[in-house]
Amino acid sequence: MRIVDIRERSVAISRYADPAIPSGGLTTSIVAAVTDVVRDGRPVVGYGFGSIGRFAQGGLIRERFAPRLLAAADGALADTAGTNLDPLRAWAAMMAGEKPGGHGERCVAVGTLDMALWDAAAKIAGLPLHRFLADRLGRPVPERVPLYAGGGYPYPADDLARLRDEMRQLADLGYRRAKIKIGAAGLAQDLRRIEAAAAALGGAGNLAVDAMNAYNGPAALEAAAALAPLGLWWFEDVCDPHDFPTQTAVTAAYPGPVAAGEALFSAAEARLLARHGGLRPDRDILLFDPVHCYGLPGYLRIIDAMTAAGWPRQAFWPHGGHLFTLHVVAALGLGGAEVNPLCFPPFGGIGDGAIVTDGFASLPQLPGIGFESRAGLHRLFRELG
Ligand code: MG
């Protein structure tokens, strides 16, 4: 049981469905991990990418983490029966010699490869990832998963009209709740955006807002005071992810749910957030991205850290907005999944033709993550060779 080849490439991704709108040069890494297991005359290949919102990590993947997987001895990556990859053992091989702390975006490089290992292992088992993972962890699989649509980035022209169209389109696709961005254009414009989006979604209780860590202390409190009466679903990424005093001041002043954790990448940071962030396990939301947090093994440690601190699994709504997080939410029994149906093509969204009904989706049934159910994404992975 070996990984015989790992292909990697950096690709551009856009926040907008319309490729004509500039999106700040964001990239991600895509990888293909080729195993020595043959099915139907072809080697089983696992695909992964670096989720959304952090840049590509090609150097770290090529120079540090892929070589450790390729150099692993026969059997070192296998499960106890020797019949499949064990992604947890493979993760330990990737992390050999790494010191605690100093996460940088090393965690994203590891998470990218980790996604491909889970895809390969579930394909070898002939199971969709959520079933493979749930079996491994001894957990039940739900029939369907609650979702919300991420999006609502500011448009450089006709912002309100285009935002309204986007939200209506999401509602037509079957989403009941959505999230838009605020914090870039001033509070007055943000309030106009919120009013427009909430109207298209049937009320502010169906709308979350994401400030993308834009506010310092006074601006965060000013925004919290303006948003508090609106009854939003949640208020996300208020300030710098390590600014625990501001985070605490906001939760003290803002009665509604606050969401945090998207830009924290380790169990040690999660414990700091639980201890010093002023968050309330009875209502607040945890956004940790399973890919950005060193992949699933790191994410499982974060869930352990937060549940030990009194948090329910229902508080986890992981950042990402793609197929991998849908499987993770289902298998781990988390609150629900972000989906980016219109942003970050071809990575955002779930399967081509997947049906969302009243804010819920049933689960994909192809072996692995099921990137093969998405024509544009599958084409991109196949170009890796
Ligand atoms: Mg966010």
Short mmCIF file of C-alpha atoms and ligand atoms in Angstrom, two decimals:
data_model
loop_
_atom_site.label_atom_id
_atom_site.label_comp_id
_atom_site.label_asym_id
_atom_site.label_seq_id
_atom_site.Cartn_x
_atom_site.Cartn_y
_atom_site.Cartn_z
CA MET A 1 0.00 0.00 0.00
CA ARG A 2 1.87 3.05 -1.25
CA ILE A 3 1.43 6.49 -2.73
CA VAL A 4 3.40 6.23 -5.97
CA ASP A 5 2.98 9.75 -7.35
CA ILE A 6 1.65 13.14 -6.23
CA ARG A 7 0.84 15.82 -8.80
CA GLU A 8 0.25 19.41 -7.71
CA ARG A 9 -0.67 22.71 -9.34
CA SER A 10 -1.76 26.21 -8.28
CA VAL A 11 -5.00 27.46 -9.83
CA ALA A 12 -6.81 30.79 -9.72
CA ILE A 13 -10.23 30.99 -8.06
CA SER A 14 -12.74 33.83 -8.07
CA ARG A 15 -15.22 34.99 -5.47
CA TYR A 16 -17.66 35.74 -8.27
CA ALA A 17 -19.66 33.61 -10.69
CA ASP A 18 -18.93 36.28 -13.33
CA PRO A 19 -15.30 35.77 -14.43
CA ALA A 20 -15.15 39.38 -15.64
CA ILE A 21 -15.16 40.72 -12.05
CA PRO A 22 -11.64 40.97 -10.59
CA SER A 23 -11.23 38.88 -7.44
CA GLY A 24 -7.89 39.90 -5.95
CA GLY A 25 -5.68 37.16 -7.40
CA LEU A 26 -6.80 34.43 -4.99
CA THR A 27 -5.42 30.93 -5.73
CA THR A 28 -5.62 27.41 -4.30
CA SER A 29 -3.60 24.21 -4.70
CA ILE A 30 -5.00 21.12 -6.38
CA VAL A 31 -3.38 17.72 -5.86
CA ALA A 32 -3.76 14.17 -7.19
CA ALA A 33 -2.37 11.32 -5.06
CA VAL A 34 -1.86 8.18 -7.16
CA THR A 35 -1.99 4.91 -5.18
CA ASP A 36 -0.66 1.48 -6.13
CA VAL A 37 -4.21 0.06 -5.75
CA VAL A 38 -5.83 -0.86 -9.06
CA ARG A 39 -9.59 -0.82 -9.63
CA ASP A 40 -11.13 -1.59 -13.04
CA GLY A 41 -7.66 -1.67 -14.57
CA ARG A 42 -6.67 1.82 -13.36
CA PRO A 43 -4.82 3.07 -10.28
CA VAL A 44 -7.03 4.65 -7.62
CA VAL A 45 -6.32 8.39 -7.50
CA GLY A 46 -7.37 10.68 -4.65
CA TYR A 47 -8.04 14.35 -5.35
CA GLY A 48 -7.76 17.28 -2.97
CA PHE A 49 -7.60 21.07 -2.94
CA GLY A 50 -6.72 23.72 -0.39
CA SER A 51 -10.32 24.75 0.37
CA ILE A 52 -11.18 28.40 -0.20
CA GLY A 53 -9.84 31.67 1.12
CA ARG A 54 -6.12 30.89 1.60
CA PHE A 55 -3.58 30.97 -1.19
CA ALA A 56 -1.96 27.98 -2.96
CA GLN A 57 0.71 26.09 -1.01
CA GLY A 58 2.70 24.50 -3.86
CA GLY A 59 6.15 25.02 -2.35
CA LEU A 60 5.31 23.35 0.96
CA ILE A 61 3.50 20.51 -0.78
CA ARG A 62 6.29 19.82 -3.29
CA GLU A 63 9.29 20.29 -1.04
CA ARG A 64 8.14 19.05 2.34
CA PHE A 65 4.90 17.10 2.69
CA ALA A 66 4.48 15.13 -0.56
CA PRO A 67 8.05 13.72 -0.39
CA ARG A 68 7.33 12.26 3.08
CA LEU A 69 4.26 10.43 1.76
CA LEU A 70 6.15 9.17 -1.30
CA ALA A 71 9.06 7.98 0.86
CA ALA A 72 6.85 6.08 3.35
CA ALA A 73 7.82 2.42 3.52
CA ASP A 74 5.56 -0.33 2.20
CA GLY A 75 2.80 -0.80 4.76
CA ALA A 76 3.53 2.41 6.70
CA LEU A 77 0.40 4.08 5.27
CA ALA A 78 -1.85 0.99 5.43
CA ASP A 79 -4.67 0.13 7.82
CA THR A 80 -4.31 -2.84 10.19
CA ALA A 81 -5.81 -5.26 7.65
CA GLY A 82 -3.35 -4.01 5.05
CA THR A 83 -6.16 -3.62 2.52
CA ASN A 84 -6.58 0.16 2.45
CA LEU A 85 -4.80 3.42 3.10
CA ASP A 86 -5.14 4.69 6.66
CA PRO A 87 -5.32 8.49 6.29
CA LEU A 88 -4.54 8.95 10.01
CA ARG A 89 -1.27 7.00 9.66
CA ALA A 90 -0.49 8.86 6.45
CA TRP A 91 -1.06 12.14 8.28
CA ALA A 92 1.45 11.11 10.96
CA ALA A 93 3.98 10.36 8.20
CA MET A 94 3.41 13.82 6.68
CA MET A 95 3.87 15.55 10.05
CA ALA A 96 7.07 13.69 10.98
CA GLY A 97 9.59 16.17 12.41
CA GLU A 98 7.14 19.12 12.48
CA LYS A 99 7.20 21.16 15.70
CA PRO A 100 4.11 22.48 17.55
CA GLY A 101 3.09 26.08 16.85
CA GLY A 102 4.15 28.29 13.94
CA HIS A 103 1.19 27.18 11.88
CA GLY A 104 1.55 29.79 9.16
CA GLU A 105 -0.19 28.16 6.23
CA ARG A 106 1.72 24.87 6.62
CA CYS A 107 -1.61 23.59 7.92
CA VAL A 108 -3.25 24.31 4.52
CA ALA A 109 -0.58 22.34 2.63
CA VAL A 110 -1.13 19.36 4.94
CA GLY A 111 -4.93 19.68 4.72
CA THR A 112 -4.81 19.72 0.90
CA LEU A 113 -2.94 16.38 0.80
CA ASP A 114 -5.10 15.00 3.62
CA MET A 115 -8.24 15.60 1.53
CA ALA A 116 -6.74 13.56 -1.34
CA LEU A 117 -5.85 10.72 1.05
CA TRP A 118 -9.42 10.50 2.37
CA ASP A 119 -10.76 10.58 -1.20
CA ALA A 120 -8.42 7.72 -2.17
CA ALA A 121 -9.17 5.62 0.93
CA ALA A 122 -12.96 5.97 0.52
CA LYS A 123 -12.63 5.08 -3.19
CA ILE A 124 -10.58 1.98 -2.32
CA ALA A 125 -13.32 1.02 0.18
CA GLY A 126 -15.98 1.69 -2.50
CA LEU A 127 -17.86 4.04 -0.17
CA PRO A 128 -18.86 7.70 -0.22
CA LEU A 129 -16.57 9.59 2.15
CA HIS A 130 -19.27 10.36 4.74
CA ARG A 131 -20.04 6.63 5.11
CA PHE A 132 -16.35 5.63 5.18
CA LEU A 133 -15.58 8.26 7.83
CA ALA A 134 -18.68 7.58 9.94
CA ASP A 135 -17.88 3.84 9.96
CA ARG A 136 -14.31 4.59 10.98
CA LEU A 137 -15.47 6.80 13.87
CA GLY A 138 -18.46 4.65 14.85
CA ARG A 139 -20.98 7.38 14.11
CA PRO A 140 -24.44 7.34 12.45
CA VAL A 141 -25.03 8.97 9.06
CA PRO A 142 -28.00 11.34 8.70
CA GLU A 143 -30.35 11.17 5.71
CA ARG A 144 -29.78 14.83 4.88
CA VAL A 145 -27.73 17.79 6.04
CA PRO A 146 -28.80 21.39 6.72
CA LEU A 147 -27.05 23.92 4.49
CA TYR A 148 -26.66 27.60 3.94
CA ALA A 149 -25.34 29.44 0.91
CA GLY A 150 -22.20 31.53 1.25
CA GLY A 151 -21.65 34.48 -1.09
CA GLY A 152 -22.72 38.11 -1.18
CA TYR A 153 -19.30 39.59 -1.91
CA PRO A 154 -19.43 43.30 -2.72
CA TYR A 155 -19.86 43.98 -6.44
CA PRO A 156 -17.71 46.77 -7.91
CA ALA A 157 -20.74 48.14 -9.82
CA ASP A 158 -24.52 47.88 -9.24
CA ASP A 159 -23.82 46.30 -5.86
CA LEU A 160 -27.31 46.29 -4.41
CA ALA A 161 -29.08 45.17 -7.58
CA ARG A 162 -26.59 42.37 -8.18
CA LEU A 163 -26.69 41.29 -4.53
CA ARG A 164 -30.49 41.14 -4.68
CA ASP A 165 -30.29 39.00 -7.85
CA GLU A 166 -27.76 36.67 -6.24
CA MET A 167 -29.90 36.14 -3.13
CA ARG A 168 -33.01 35.48 -5.24
CA GLN A 169 -31.07 32.97 -7.29
CA LEU A 170 -29.98 31.17 -4.10
CA ALA A 171 -33.57 31.07 -2.86
CA ASP A 172 -34.65 29.65 -6.25
CA LEU A 173 -31.97 26.94 -5.90
CA GLY A 174 -33.61 25.80 -2.65
CA TYR A 175 -31.46 27.56 -0.05
CA ARG A 176 -33.35 29.10 2.84
CA ARG A 177 -30.40 30.77 4.59
CA ALA A 178 -27.40 32.66 3.23
CA LYS A 179 -24.40 34.72 4.27
CA ILE A 180 -23.13 37.99 2.82
CA LYS A 181 -19.99 40.06 3.36
CA ILE A 182 -19.88 43.35 5.23
CA GLY A 183 -17.13 45.55 6.66
CA ALA A 184 -15.61 46.86 3.43
CA ALA A 185 -17.76 49.79 2.35
CA GLY A 186 -18.91 51.46 5.59
CA LEU A 187 -21.77 50.72 7.94
CA ALA A 188 -24.41 52.69 6.00
CA GLN A 189 -23.82 50.65 2.83
CA ASP A 190 -23.64 47.45 4.91
CA LEU A 191 -27.09 48.15 6.35
CA ARG A 192 -28.46 48.69 2.83
CA ARG A 193 -26.90 45.36 1.73
CA ILE A 194 -28.40 43.58 4.73
CA GLU A 195 -31.86 45.02 4.04
CA ALA A 196 -31.71 43.97 0.38
CA ALA A 197 -30.46 40.44 1.11
CA ALA A 198 -32.83 39.85 4.03
CA ALA A 199 -35.82 40.88 1.89
CA ALA A 200 -34.88 38.28 -0.75
CA LEU A 201 -34.52 35.56 1.92
CA GLY A 202 -37.75 36.23 3.79
CA GLY A 203 -36.22 37.99 6.79
CA ALA A 204 -33.00 38.85 8.62
CA GLY A 205 -33.26 35.66 10.69
CA ASN A 206 -32.24 33.77 7.54
CA LEU A 207 -29.19 35.97 6.92
CA ALA A 208 -25.69 35.77 8.41
CA VAL A 209 -23.13 38.54 7.88
CA ASP A 210 -19.35 38.10 7.65
CA ALA A 211 -17.13 41.09 8.42
CA MET A 212 -14.02 39.20 7.21
CA ASN A 213 -12.04 40.27 10.32
CA ALA A 214 -12.29 43.91 9.24
CA TYR A 215 -13.00 45.72 12.51
CA ASN A 216 -10.69 47.01 15.23
CA GLY A 217 -12.11 47.45 18.76
CA PRO A 218 -14.22 50.64 18.45
CA ALA A 219 -15.46 49.82 14.93
CA ALA A 220 -16.47 46.32 16.07
CA LEU A 221 -18.58 47.74 18.90
CA GLU A 222 -20.14 50.33 16.61
CA ALA A 223 -21.08 47.60 14.12
CA ALA A 224 -22.40 45.34 16.90
CA ALA A 225 -24.65 48.16 18.17
CA ALA A 226 -26.00 48.80 14.65
CA LEU A 227 -26.60 45.10 13.89
CA ALA A 228 -28.01 44.00 17.27
CA PRO A 229 -31.63 45.13 16.63
CA LEU A 230 -31.80 43.37 13.24
CA GLY A 231 -32.10 39.79 14.54
CA LEU A 232 -29.52 38.35 12.11
CA TRP A 233 -28.82 34.60 12.01
CA TRP A 234 -25.19 35.27 13.00
CA PHE A 235 -22.40 37.92 12.97
CA GLU A 236 -19.11 36.38 11.73
CA ASP A 237 -15.36 37.15 11.75
CA VAL A 238 -15.78 40.40 13.62
CA CYS A 239 -12.12 41.29 14.27
CA ASP A 240 -8.59 39.92 13.99
CA PRO A 241 -8.83 36.21 14.91
CA HIS A 242 -6.34 36.67 17.77
CA ASP A 243 -7.94 39.87 19.14
CA PHE A 244 -9.70 38.11 22.02
CA PRO A 245 -10.38 41.33 23.98
CA THR A 246 -12.40 42.78 21.08
CA GLN A 247 -14.15 39.44 20.48
CA THR A 248 -15.09 39.36 24.17
CA ALA A 249 -16.31 42.97 24.18
CA VAL A 250 -18.52 42.27 21.15
CA THR A 251 -20.15 39.16 22.63
CA ALA A 252 -20.81 41.13 25.84
CA ALA A 253 -22.64 43.81 23.82
CA TYR A 254 -24.30 41.68 21.12
CA PRO A 255 -27.07 39.31 22.21
CA GLY A 256 -27.39 37.37 18.93
CA PRO A 257 -25.12 34.53 17.76
CA VAL A 258 -21.52 35.41 16.88
CA ALA A 259 -19.39 33.15 14.65
CA ALA A 260 -15.61 32.72 14.98
CA GLY A 261 -12.70 30.38 14.38
CA GLU A 262 -12.38 30.48 10.58
CA ALA A 263 -8.79 31.78 10.72
CA LEU A 264 -7.59 29.68 13.68
CA PHE A 265 -5.89 26.48 12.62
CA SER A 266 -4.95 24.35 15.61
CA ALA A 267 -6.41 22.74 18.73
CA ALA A 268 -4.14 24.97 20.86
CA GLU A 269 -5.66 28.09 19.26
CA ALA A 270 -9.16 26.64 19.64
CA ARG A 271 -8.56 26.21 23.38
CA LEU A 272 -7.43 29.87 23.59
CA LEU A 273 -10.61 30.94 21.79
CA ALA A 274 -12.75 28.88 24.18
CA ARG A 275 -10.98 30.32 27.21
CA HIS A 276 -10.49 33.96 26.20
CA GLY A 277 -12.87 34.75 23.31
CA GLY A 278 -15.97 35.46 25.38
CA LEU A 279 -18.01 33.10 23.20
CA ARG A 280 -21.20 31.43 24.45
CA PRO A 281 -21.64 27.71 23.75
CA ASP A 282 -25.44 28.05 24.00
CA ARG A 283 -25.69 30.19 20.85
CA ASP A 284 -22.39 31.00 19.11
CA ILE A 285 -21.02 29.32 15.97
CA LEU A 286 -17.63 27.68 15.30
CA LEU A 287 -16.30 28.06 11.76
CA PHE A 288 -12.98 26.12 11.79
CA ASP A 289 -12.21 24.90 8.25
CA PRO A 290 -11.38 21.16 8.24
CA VAL A 291 -8.90 21.60 5.37
CA HIS A 292 -7.14 24.66 6.76
CA CYS A 293 -6.79 23.03 10.20
CA TYR A 294 -4.23 20.43 9.01
CA GLY A 295 -7.00 18.32 7.48
CA LEU A 296 -9.36 15.98 9.26
CA PRO A 297 -6.94 14.73 11.94
CA GLY A 298 -6.37 18.34 13.06
CA TYR A 299 -10.08 19.15 12.82
CA LEU A 300 -11.00 16.14 14.97
CA ARG A 301 -8.62 17.42 17.65
CA ILE A 302 -10.34 20.81 17.53
CA ILE A 303 -13.75 19.18 17.95
CA ASP A 304 -12.38 17.25 20.94
CA ALA A 305 -10.93 20.46 22.45
CA MET A 306 -14.16 22.42 22.03
CA THR A 307 -16.53 19.68 23.19
CA ALA A 308 -14.30 19.22 26.26
CA ALA A 309 -14.81 22.97 26.87
CA GLY A 310 -18.60 22.50 26.85
CA TRP A 311 -19.42 23.13 23.18
CA PRO A 312 -22.08 21.05 21.37
CA ARG A 313 -21.30 19.54 17.95
CA GLN A 314 -24.29 21.48 16.63
CA ALA A 315 -22.24 24.69 17.06
CA PHE A 316 -19.85 23.64 14.26
CA TRP A 317 -20.73 25.04 10.83
CA PRO A 318 -17.37 24.59 9.05
CA HIS A 319 -16.05 27.14 6.59
CA GLY A 320 -15.39 25.90 3.06
CA GLY A 321 -18.56 25.64 1.03
CA HIS A 322 -17.71 22.52 -0.99
CA LEU A 323 -18.29 18.77 -1.25
CA PHE A 324 -15.60 17.73 1.23
CA THR A 325 -17.12 19.76 4.08
CA LEU A 326 -20.57 18.35 3.26
CA HIS A 327 -19.24 14.81 3.90
CA VAL A 328 -17.47 15.96 7.08
CA VAL A 329 -20.61 17.61 8.49
CA ALA A 330 -22.65 14.47 7.80
CA ALA A 331 -20.14 12.00 9.23
CA LEU A 332 -19.32 14.03 12.35
CA GLY A 333 -22.91 15.08 13.16
CA LEU A 334 -22.17 18.81 13.03
CA GLY A 335 -24.65 21.70 12.89
CA GLY A 336 -24.65 22.17 9.12
CA ALA A 337 -22.62 22.93 6.02
CA GLU A 338 -21.71 26.09 4.16
CA VAL A 339 -22.11 25.75 0.40
CA ASN A 340 -20.84 28.24 -2.19
CA PRO A 341 -23.20 27.43 -5.08
CA LEU A 342 -22.32 30.52 -7.11
CA CYS A 343 -18.86 31.58 -5.89
CA PHE A 344 -15.41 30.06 -6.36
CA PRO A 345 -16.21 28.01 -9.47
CA PRO A 346 -15.52 25.17 -10.03
CA PHE A 347 -14.73 24.41 -6.35
CA GLY A 348 -17.78 25.87 -4.57
CA GLY A 349 -21.05 24.02 -4.37
CA ILE A 350 -22.05 20.37 -4.18
CA GLY A 351 -22.64 17.88 -7.04
CA ASP A 352 -23.80 19.03 -10.47
CA GLY A 353 -27.56 18.54 -10.44
CA ALA A 354 -27.64 18.01 -6.64
CA ILE A 355 -31.01 19.12 -5.34
CA VAL A 356 -31.38 21.36 -2.32
CA THR A 357 -34.82 21.26 -0.77
CA ASP A 358 -35.92 23.73 1.85
CA GLY A 359 -32.31 24.29 2.93
CA PHE A 360 -31.33 20.61 3.15
CA ALA A 361 -29.33 18.34 0.81
CA SER A 362 -29.19 14.58 0.59
CA LEU A 363 -25.70 13.09 0.51
CA PRO A 364 -23.59 12.23 -2.56
CA GLN A 365 -23.29 8.49 -3.22
CA LEU A 366 -20.24 8.17 -5.52
CA PRO A 367 -17.24 6.47 -3.88
CA GLY A 368 -14.85 9.02 -2.34
CA ILE A 369 -15.68 12.71 -2.16
CA GLY A 370 -17.43 12.61 -5.53
CA PHE A 371 -15.54 15.33 -7.39
CA GLU A 372 -16.25 13.17 -10.45
CA SER A 373 -19.89 14.33 -10.19
CA ARG A 374 -18.77 17.87 -11.03
CA ALA A 375 -17.77 18.21 -14.66
CA GLY A 376 -15.64 21.37 -14.37
CA LEU A 377 -13.82 20.25 -11.26
CA HIS A 378 -13.20 16.73 -12.53
CA ARG A 379 -11.73 18.17 -15.74
CA LEU A 380 -9.36 20.34 -13.70
CA PHE A 381 -8.17 17.38 -11.60
CA ARG A 382 -7.73 15.19 -14.67
CA GLU A 383 -5.46 17.83 -16.20
CA LEU A 384 -2.99 16.96 -13.43
CA GLY A 385 -2.40 13.76 -15.42
MG MG B 1 -15.81 34.18 7.25
#
